[in-house]
Amino acid sequence: MITPLTGEQIATAWTLNLPAVVFVVLLGGGYLWTARQVDGWPRGRTAAFLSGLAIVVLLTCSFLGVYEDVLFWVRALQVLVLLMIVPLLLALGAPLTLALAVAPGAARLRRWGRSPFARAATFPLVITALLIVPPFLIYLTPLYEATQRNPAIDNAVRFVLVCCGFLYFWTRLRVDPTPREDHHLVSFCISFADVLVDAALGLILWLGPLRAAGYYEALARTWGPDLRTDQIIGAGILWIGGDLAGIPFVAVLFNRWMREDDRQAKRIDRELDAKAATEPTGTLWWETDPILAERFKPEQER
């Protein structure tokens, strides 16, 4: 019988998840090596990327990894963070931009990234499905119990969650080059839809039947919350935690939106200044604008 989860266990219980550690070491090492080849690579991007990898280690090797097969709410926390927090940090690290800076076939990769197939594959509805569908597949199919019983399936599901989340945040934040340039308002609408979906899954787990009941009953756990309470806590993490986890994304998205608008306004100002410098003295810019010239033409000239 596994030791009851106490404050001491939270601080001292550790395990080794070898696939997760290998994943983190390879990805982190490759990122750092590549960043050293690019002059002036922002440290903030490196910090964001490495923070995402550090969270993977905490999720799989700390007490969360020790108790993931015992408590429903621990598994729910892992799913939430691997899908929404870790990929957000990885995307903020701009790994694709970094890779393209040193890749030998970068020009060809950029052309492929702007191809019709890439644009169709990153259509907003397709990308939204990558964020919404995985939790439903995990909790409303036999896949959930399979992850509890088979470590290989468990690690594969973790990897898929991170990949799905990364594809979503990559296309929505656009820190890296993307095949599409949808307006940021589209991303805000998708975020609102995600809130509704989180609520739906939370209600299903809260009010619905116990998931993997036979597996948990066979553990004969005599401490902590009962099976129903444990699942209700997990439902709350997925529901409320999912909404809270979306706040950093919305904040980053809003900041990028404002910065892009500011850059666009400055570009327009520079174009108008350059245009004014080439026009006769006393001519107003709207008098030469092809759209507004007719509207502001003197009455006698119409």
mmCIF file of C-alpha atoms in Angstrom:
data_model
loop_
_atom_site.group_PDB
_atom_site.id
_atom_site.type_symbol
_atom_site.label_atom_id
_atom_site.label_comp_id
_atom_site.label_asym_id
_atom_site.label_seq_id
_atom_site.Cartn_x
_atom_site.Cartn_y
_atom_site.Cartn_z
ATOM 1 C CA MET A 1 0.000 0.000 0.000
ATOM 2 C CA ILE A 2 1.375 3.381 -0.988
ATOM 3 C CA THR A 3 2.109 5.845 1.805
ATOM 4 C CA PRO A 4 -0.697 8.352 2.522
ATOM 5 C CA LEU A 5 -0.206 11.755 0.916
ATOM 6 C CA THR A 6 0.882 14.185 3.625
ATOM 7 C CA GLY A 7 2.762 17.453 3.692
ATOM 8 C CA GLU A 8 5.974 15.551 4.260
ATOM 9 C CA GLN A 9 5.303 13.324 1.265
ATOM 10 C CA ILE A 10 4.621 16.354 -0.928
ATOM 11 C CA ALA A 11 8.087 17.630 -0.131
ATOM 12 C CA THR A 12 10.029 14.361 -0.146
ATOM 13 C CA ALA A 13 8.276 11.871 -2.434
ATOM 14 C CA TRP A 14 10.154 11.567 -5.734
ATOM 15 C CA THR A 15 10.287 9.009 -8.523
ATOM 16 C CA LEU A 16 12.181 8.647 -11.803
ATOM 17 C CA ASN A 17 10.142 8.793 -14.987
ATOM 18 C CA LEU A 18 12.895 7.922 -17.436
ATOM 19 C CA PRO A 19 11.018 8.713 -20.701
ATOM 20 C CA ALA A 20 10.046 12.151 -19.397
ATOM 21 C CA VAL A 21 13.582 12.922 -18.201
ATOM 22 C CA VAL A 22 15.095 11.816 -21.535
ATOM 23 C CA PHE A 23 12.553 13.971 -23.382
ATOM 24 C CA VAL A 24 13.422 17.003 -21.264
ATOM 25 C CA VAL A 25 17.190 16.523 -21.500
ATOM 26 C CA LEU A 26 17.172 16.059 -25.279
ATOM 27 C CA LEU A 27 14.810 18.944 -25.963
ATOM 28 C CA GLY A 28 16.443 21.288 -23.458
ATOM 29 C CA GLY A 29 19.954 20.403 -24.564
ATOM 30 C CA GLY A 30 19.088 20.881 -28.222
ATOM 31 C CA TYR A 31 17.471 24.236 -27.516
ATOM 32 C CA LEU A 32 20.435 25.528 -25.506
ATOM 33 C CA TRP A 33 22.957 24.320 -28.082
ATOM 34 C CA THR A 34 21.039 25.991 -30.913
ATOM 35 C CA ALA A 35 20.558 29.208 -28.933
ATOM 36 C CA ARG A 36 24.336 29.455 -28.552
ATOM 37 C CA GLN A 37 24.654 29.466 -32.349
ATOM 38 C CA VAL A 38 22.328 32.470 -32.744
ATOM 39 C CA ASP A 39 23.762 35.833 -31.716
ATOM 40 C CA GLY A 40 21.536 37.898 -29.469
ATOM 41 C CA TRP A 41 18.925 35.209 -28.839
ATOM 42 C CA PRO A 42 16.585 36.663 -26.152
ATOM 43 C CA ARG A 43 17.132 35.219 -22.699
ATOM 44 C CA GLY A 44 13.439 35.600 -21.936
ATOM 45 C CA ARG A 45 12.581 33.080 -24.636
ATOM 46 C CA THR A 46 15.147 30.642 -23.292
ATOM 47 C CA ALA A 47 13.780 31.063 -19.759
ATOM 48 C CA ALA A 48 10.214 30.429 -20.926
ATOM 49 C CA PHE A 49 11.162 27.285 -22.844
ATOM 50 C CA LEU A 50 13.247 25.808 -20.023
ATOM 51 C CA SER A 51 10.506 26.634 -17.504
ATOM 52 C CA GLY A 52 8.082 24.532 -19.531
ATOM 53 C CA LEU A 53 10.503 21.607 -19.507
ATOM 54 C CA ALA A 54 11.104 22.005 -15.763
ATOM 55 C CA ILE A 55 7.364 21.718 -15.156
ATOM 56 C CA VAL A 56 7.338 18.430 -17.080
ATOM 57 C CA VAL A 57 9.918 17.055 -14.644
ATOM 58 C CA LEU A 58 7.901 18.229 -11.645
ATOM 59 C CA LEU A 59 4.700 16.688 -13.002
ATOM 60 C CA THR A 60 6.263 13.299 -13.630
ATOM 61 C CA CYS A 61 8.990 12.927 -11.011
ATOM 62 C CA SER A 62 7.753 14.795 -7.916
ATOM 63 C CA PHE A 63 4.947 13.603 -5.611
ATOM 64 C CA LEU A 64 2.597 14.185 -8.572
ATOM 65 C CA GLY A 65 4.357 11.384 -10.429
ATOM 66 C CA VAL A 66 4.332 9.167 -7.332
ATOM 67 C CA TYR A 67 0.580 9.530 -6.726
ATOM 68 C CA GLU A 68 -0.659 9.873 -10.311
ATOM 69 C CA ASP A 69 -1.959 6.289 -10.366
ATOM 70 C CA VAL A 70 -3.585 6.547 -6.939
ATOM 71 C CA LEU A 71 -5.530 9.823 -6.912
ATOM 72 C CA PHE A 72 -7.866 11.000 -9.669
ATOM 73 C CA TRP A 73 -7.218 14.685 -8.972
ATOM 74 C CA VAL A 74 -3.462 14.289 -9.431
ATOM 75 C CA ARG A 75 -3.947 12.849 -12.898
ATOM 76 C CA ALA A 76 -6.401 15.647 -13.721
ATOM 77 C CA LEU A 77 -3.816 18.248 -12.703
ATOM 78 C CA GLN A 78 -1.220 16.606 -14.931
ATOM 79 C CA VAL A 79 -3.566 16.608 -17.927
ATOM 80 C CA LEU A 80 -4.436 20.272 -17.431
ATOM 81 C CA VAL A 81 -0.851 21.481 -17.065
ATOM 82 C CA LEU A 82 0.539 19.334 -19.881
ATOM 83 C CA LEU A 83 -2.130 20.593 -22.260
ATOM 84 C CA MET A 84 -2.298 24.292 -21.333
ATOM 85 C CA ILE A 85 0.679 25.482 -19.272
ATOM 86 C CA VAL A 86 3.688 23.561 -20.563
ATOM 87 C CA PRO A 87 2.895 24.135 -24.280
ATOM 88 C CA LEU A 88 2.278 27.843 -23.665
ATOM 89 C CA LEU A 89 5.759 28.229 -22.186
ATOM 90 C CA LEU A 90 7.336 26.154 -24.946
ATOM 91 C CA ALA A 91 5.619 28.271 -27.605
ATOM 92 C CA LEU A 92 6.817 31.485 -25.942
ATOM 93 C CA GLY A 93 10.340 30.124 -26.342
ATOM 94 C CA ALA A 94 9.958 30.403 -30.160
ATOM 95 C CA PRO A 95 11.678 27.050 -30.850
ATOM 96 C CA LEU A 96 10.702 27.023 -34.541
ATOM 97 C CA THR A 97 12.288 30.415 -35.147
ATOM 98 C CA LEU A 98 15.418 29.182 -33.411
ATOM 99 C CA ALA A 99 15.510 25.973 -35.447
ATOM 100 C CA LEU A 100 14.981 27.819 -38.739
ATOM 101 C CA ALA A 101 17.887 30.125 -37.906
ATOM 102 C CA VAL A 102 20.345 27.214 -38.149
ATOM 103 C CA ALA A 103 18.510 24.609 -40.255
ATOM 104 C CA PRO A 104 20.251 23.909 -43.612
ATOM 105 C CA GLY A 105 16.958 23.748 -45.545
ATOM 106 C CA ALA A 106 15.287 26.703 -43.841
ATOM 107 C CA ALA A 107 14.051 28.323 -47.075
ATOM 108 C CA ARG A 108 12.396 25.114 -48.215
ATOM 109 C CA LEU A 109 10.813 24.621 -44.797
ATOM 110 C CA ARG A 110 9.410 28.154 -44.877
ATOM 111 C CA ARG A 111 7.864 27.523 -48.303
ATOM 112 C CA TRP A 112 6.290 24.311 -47.035
ATOM 113 C CA GLY A 113 5.028 26.185 -43.989
ATOM 114 C CA ARG A 114 3.132 28.580 -46.274
ATOM 115 C CA SER A 115 1.677 25.831 -48.466
ATOM 116 C CA PRO A 116 -2.092 25.333 -48.891
ATOM 117 C CA PHE A 117 -1.881 22.094 -46.914
ATOM 118 C CA ALA A 118 -0.231 23.825 -43.962
ATOM 119 C CA ARG A 119 -2.830 26.598 -44.064
ATOM 120 C CA ALA A 120 -5.666 24.078 -44.107
ATOM 121 C CA ALA A 121 -4.108 22.002 -41.312
ATOM 122 C CA THR A 122 -3.859 25.087 -39.093
ATOM 123 C CA PHE A 123 -7.377 26.357 -39.764
ATOM 124 C CA PRO A 124 -8.788 27.721 -36.462
ATOM 125 C CA LEU A 125 -11.448 25.011 -36.098
ATOM 126 C CA VAL A 126 -8.846 22.274 -36.613
ATOM 127 C CA ILE A 127 -6.471 23.798 -34.081
ATOM 128 C CA THR A 128 -9.302 24.325 -31.592
ATOM 129 C CA ALA A 129 -10.161 20.632 -31.810
ATOM 130 C CA LEU A 130 -6.581 19.788 -30.817
ATOM 131 C CA LEU A 131 -7.127 21.611 -27.528
ATOM 132 C CA ILE A 132 -10.693 20.513 -26.834
ATOM 133 C CA VAL A 133 -10.870 16.883 -27.945
ATOM 134 C CA PRO A 134 -7.965 15.229 -26.010
ATOM 135 C CA PRO A 135 -9.479 15.595 -22.493
ATOM 136 C CA PHE A 136 -12.771 14.129 -23.705
ATOM 137 C CA LEU A 137 -10.969 11.195 -25.306
ATOM 138 C CA ILE A 138 -9.007 10.568 -22.136
ATOM 139 C CA TYR A 139 -11.866 10.723 -19.657
ATOM 140 C CA LEU A 140 -14.843 9.452 -21.657
ATOM 141 C CA THR A 141 -13.207 6.412 -23.265
ATOM 142 C CA PRO A 142 -11.284 3.377 -21.934
ATOM 143 C CA LEU A 143 -8.100 5.340 -22.607
ATOM 144 C CA TYR A 144 -8.119 6.769 -19.075
ATOM 145 C CA GLU A 145 -7.903 3.378 -17.383
ATOM 146 C CA ALA A 146 -5.333 2.264 -19.962
ATOM 147 C CA THR A 147 -3.056 5.129 -18.946
ATOM 148 C CA GLN A 148 -3.321 3.957 -15.343
ATOM 149 C CA ARG A 149 -2.399 0.380 -16.104
ATOM 150 C CA ASN A 150 0.164 0.773 -18.920
ATOM 151 C CA PRO A 151 3.152 3.131 -18.472
ATOM 152 C CA ALA A 152 3.895 3.144 -22.221
ATOM 153 C CA ILE A 153 0.377 4.369 -23.044
ATOM 154 C CA ASP A 154 0.617 6.849 -20.182
ATOM 155 C CA ASN A 155 3.809 8.440 -21.516
ATOM 156 C CA ALA A 156 2.489 8.419 -25.083
ATOM 157 C CA VAL A 157 -0.638 10.297 -23.971
ATOM 158 C CA ARG A 158 1.506 12.858 -22.139
ATOM 159 C CA PHE A 159 3.563 13.436 -25.278
ATOM 160 C CA VAL A 160 0.421 13.859 -27.404
ATOM 161 C CA LEU A 161 -1.033 16.354 -24.907
ATOM 162 C CA VAL A 162 2.092 18.519 -25.079
ATOM 163 C CA CYS A 163 2.154 18.337 -28.894
ATOM 164 C CA CYS A 164 -1.531 19.242 -29.239
ATOM 165 C CA GLY A 165 -1.155 22.141 -26.832
ATOM 166 C CA PHE A 166 1.970 23.392 -28.586
ATOM 167 C CA LEU A 167 0.291 23.376 -32.006
ATOM 168 C CA TYR A 168 -2.572 25.388 -30.543
ATOM 169 C CA PHE A 169 -0.447 28.041 -28.826
ATOM 170 C CA TRP A 170 2.008 28.190 -31.743
ATOM 171 C CA THR A 171 -0.735 29.175 -34.172
ATOM 172 C CA ARG A 172 -2.619 31.432 -31.754
ATOM 173 C CA LEU A 173 0.292 33.425 -30.300
ATOM 174 C CA ARG A 174 2.303 33.601 -33.550
ATOM 175 C CA VAL A 175 5.638 34.078 -31.761
ATOM 176 C CA ASP A 176 7.026 31.693 -34.393
ATOM 177 C CA PRO A 177 6.196 31.980 -38.107
ATOM 178 C CA THR A 178 2.811 30.397 -38.857
ATOM 179 C CA PRO A 179 1.038 29.367 -42.081
ATOM 180 C CA ARG A 180 -1.919 31.625 -41.282
ATOM 181 C CA GLU A 181 -2.280 35.133 -39.865
ATOM 182 C CA ASP A 182 -5.794 35.104 -38.455
ATOM 183 C CA HIS A 183 -6.823 38.140 -36.465
ATOM 184 C CA HIS A 184 -6.200 37.941 -32.732
ATOM 185 C CA LEU A 185 -9.943 38.363 -32.215
ATOM 186 C CA VAL A 186 -10.333 34.813 -33.549
ATOM 187 C CA SER A 187 -8.129 33.555 -30.720
ATOM 188 C CA PHE A 188 -10.227 35.422 -28.140
ATOM 189 C CA CYS A 189 -13.375 33.770 -29.510
ATOM 190 C CA ILE A 190 -11.705 30.362 -29.351
ATOM 191 C CA SER A 191 -10.702 31.031 -25.730
ATOM 192 C CA PHE A 192 -14.325 31.786 -24.872
ATOM 193 C CA ALA A 193 -15.433 28.531 -26.527
ATOM 194 C CA ASP A 194 -12.803 26.657 -24.524
ATOM 195 C CA VAL A 195 -14.329 28.005 -21.292
ATOM 196 C CA LEU A 196 -17.672 26.454 -22.240
ATOM 197 C CA VAL A 197 -16.063 23.133 -23.132
ATOM 198 C CA ASP A 198 -14.150 23.021 -19.839
ATOM 199 C CA ALA A 199 -17.447 23.527 -18.033
ATOM 200 C CA ALA A 200 -19.092 20.721 -19.997
ATOM 201 C CA LEU A 201 -16.346 18.200 -19.206
ATOM 202 C CA GLY A 202 -16.270 19.301 -15.574
ATOM 203 C CA LEU A 203 -20.016 18.751 -15.203
ATOM 204 C CA ILE A 204 -19.822 15.332 -16.862
ATOM 205 C CA LEU A 205 -17.112 14.159 -14.466
ATOM 206 C CA TRP A 206 -18.801 15.774 -11.463
ATOM 207 C CA LEU A 207 -22.264 14.318 -12.018
ATOM 208 C CA GLY A 208 -21.449 11.281 -14.169
ATOM 209 C CA PRO A 209 -20.310 7.767 -13.249
ATOM 210 C CA LEU A 210 -16.939 7.046 -11.706
ATOM 211 C CA ARG A 211 -14.112 6.660 -14.186
ATOM 212 C CA ALA A 212 -11.924 3.532 -13.889
ATOM 213 C CA ALA A 213 -13.929 2.575 -10.794
ATOM 214 C CA GLY A 214 -12.728 -1.027 -10.851
ATOM 215 C CA TYR A 215 -9.088 0.049 -10.991
ATOM 216 C CA TYR A 216 -9.398 2.462 -8.056
ATOM 217 C CA GLU A 217 -11.431 0.027 -5.972
ATOM 218 C CA ALA A 218 -8.760 -2.638 -6.442
ATOM 219 C CA LEU A 219 -6.207 -0.276 -4.891
ATOM 220 C CA ALA A 220 -8.187 -0.429 -1.636
ATOM 221 C CA ARG A 221 -6.984 3.018 -0.621
ATOM 222 C CA THR A 222 -7.999 3.771 2.978
ATOM 223 C CA TRP A 223 -6.788 7.379 3.222
ATOM 224 C CA GLY A 224 -7.623 10.625 1.465
ATOM 225 C CA PRO A 225 -10.912 11.460 -0.282
ATOM 226 C CA ASP A 226 -13.324 8.706 -1.287
ATOM 227 C CA LEU A 227 -13.628 7.843 -4.962
ATOM 228 C CA ARG A 228 -16.556 10.177 -5.659
ATOM 229 C CA THR A 229 -14.988 13.137 -3.837
ATOM 230 C CA ASP A 230 -11.666 12.466 -5.528
ATOM 231 C CA GLN A 231 -13.329 12.616 -8.950
ATOM 232 C CA ILE A 232 -15.250 15.774 -8.027
ATOM 233 C CA ILE A 233 -11.969 17.457 -7.035
ATOM 234 C CA GLY A 234 -10.461 16.386 -10.356
ATOM 235 C CA ALA A 235 -13.500 17.716 -12.216
ATOM 236 C CA GLY A 236 -13.058 21.063 -10.466
ATOM 237 C CA ILE A 237 -9.379 21.177 -11.452
ATOM 238 C CA LEU A 238 -10.219 20.549 -15.099
ATOM 239 C CA TRP A 239 -13.118 23.006 -15.075
ATOM 240 C CA ILE A 240 -12.012 25.944 -12.920
ATOM 241 C CA GLY A 241 -8.306 25.266 -13.340
ATOM 242 C CA GLY A 242 -8.731 25.183 -17.109
ATOM 243 C CA ASP A 243 -10.353 28.622 -17.054
ATOM 244 C CA LEU A 244 -7.649 30.026 -14.770
ATOM 245 C CA ALA A 245 -4.900 28.470 -16.884
ATOM 246 C CA GLY A 246 -6.270 30.375 -19.866
ATOM 247 C CA ILE A 247 -5.721 33.756 -18.188
ATOM 248 C CA PRO A 248 -1.944 33.908 -18.888
ATOM 249 C CA PHE A 249 -2.614 33.035 -22.527
ATOM 250 C CA VAL A 250 -5.231 35.772 -22.883
ATOM 251 C CA ALA A 251 -2.857 38.252 -21.210
ATOM 252 C CA VAL A 252 0.013 37.376 -23.568
ATOM 253 C CA LEU A 253 -2.349 37.437 -26.544
ATOM 254 C CA PHE A 254 -3.715 40.861 -25.605
ATOM 255 C CA ASN A 255 -0.190 42.222 -25.135
ATOM 256 C CA ARG A 256 0.895 40.966 -28.558
ATOM 257 C CA TRP A 257 -2.255 42.414 -30.124
ATOM 258 C CA MET A 258 -1.548 45.847 -28.656
ATOM 259 C CA ARG A 259 2.102 45.723 -29.716
ATOM 260 C CA GLU A 260 1.173 44.760 -33.272
ATOM 261 C CA ASP A 261 -1.362 47.588 -33.441
ATOM 262 C CA ASP A 262 1.296 49.998 -32.171
ATOM 263 C CA ARG A 263 3.796 48.817 -34.790
ATOM 264 C CA GLN A 264 1.156 49.148 -37.514
ATOM 265 C CA ALA A 265 0.273 52.677 -36.392
ATOM 266 C CA LYS A 266 3.947 53.697 -36.460
ATOM 267 C CA ARG A 267 4.362 52.187 -39.915
ATOM 268 C CA ILE A 268 1.371 54.134 -41.223
ATOM 269 C CA ASP A 269 2.721 57.332 -39.648
ATOM 270 C CA ARG A 270 6.076 56.800 -41.381
ATOM 271 C CA GLU A 271 4.364 56.220 -44.729
ATOM 272 C CA LEU A 272 2.264 59.356 -44.327
ATOM 273 C CA ASP A 273 5.298 61.420 -43.346
ATOM 274 C CA ALA A 274 7.240 60.145 -46.352
ATOM 275 C CA LYS A 275 4.292 60.854 -48.615
ATOM 276 C CA ALA A 276 3.848 64.349 -47.201
ATOM 277 C CA ALA A 277 7.505 65.112 -47.847
ATOM 278 C CA THR A 278 7.058 64.462 -51.582
ATOM 279 C CA GLU A 279 3.810 66.426 -51.977
ATOM 280 C CA PRO A 280 3.534 70.136 -52.812
ATOM 281 C CA THR A 281 3.479 72.471 -49.810
ATOM 282 C CA GLY A 282 -0.023 73.110 -48.565
ATOM 283 C CA THR A 283 -1.431 69.822 -49.875
ATOM 284 C CA LEU A 284 -3.202 67.780 -47.231
ATOM 285 C CA TRP A 285 -2.705 64.017 -47.255
ATOM 286 C CA TRP A 286 -6.367 63.183 -47.737
ATOM 287 C CA GLU A 287 -6.493 65.353 -50.848
ATOM 288 C CA THR A 288 -4.212 62.885 -52.622
ATOM 289 C CA ASP A 289 -5.665 59.716 -51.136
ATOM 290 C CA PRO A 290 -7.416 57.775 -53.947
ATOM 291 C CA ILE A 291 -10.353 56.936 -51.706
ATOM 292 C CA LEU A 292 -10.857 60.227 -49.876
ATOM 293 C CA ALA A 293 -9.839 62.706 -52.593
ATOM 294 C CA GLU A 294 -13.244 62.698 -54.287
ATOM 295 C CA ARG A 295 -15.072 63.143 -51.002
ATOM 296 C CA PHE A 296 -13.065 66.221 -49.960
ATOM 297 C CA LYS A 297 -12.800 67.817 -53.422
ATOM 298 C CA PRO A 298 -13.955 71.469 -53.468
ATOM 299 C CA GLU A 299 -17.574 71.915 -54.524
ATOM 300 C CA GLN A 300 -16.711 73.867 -57.678
ATOM 301 C CA GLU A 301 -14.424 71.063 -58.911
ATOM 302 C CA ARG A 302 -17.011 68.267 -58.604
#
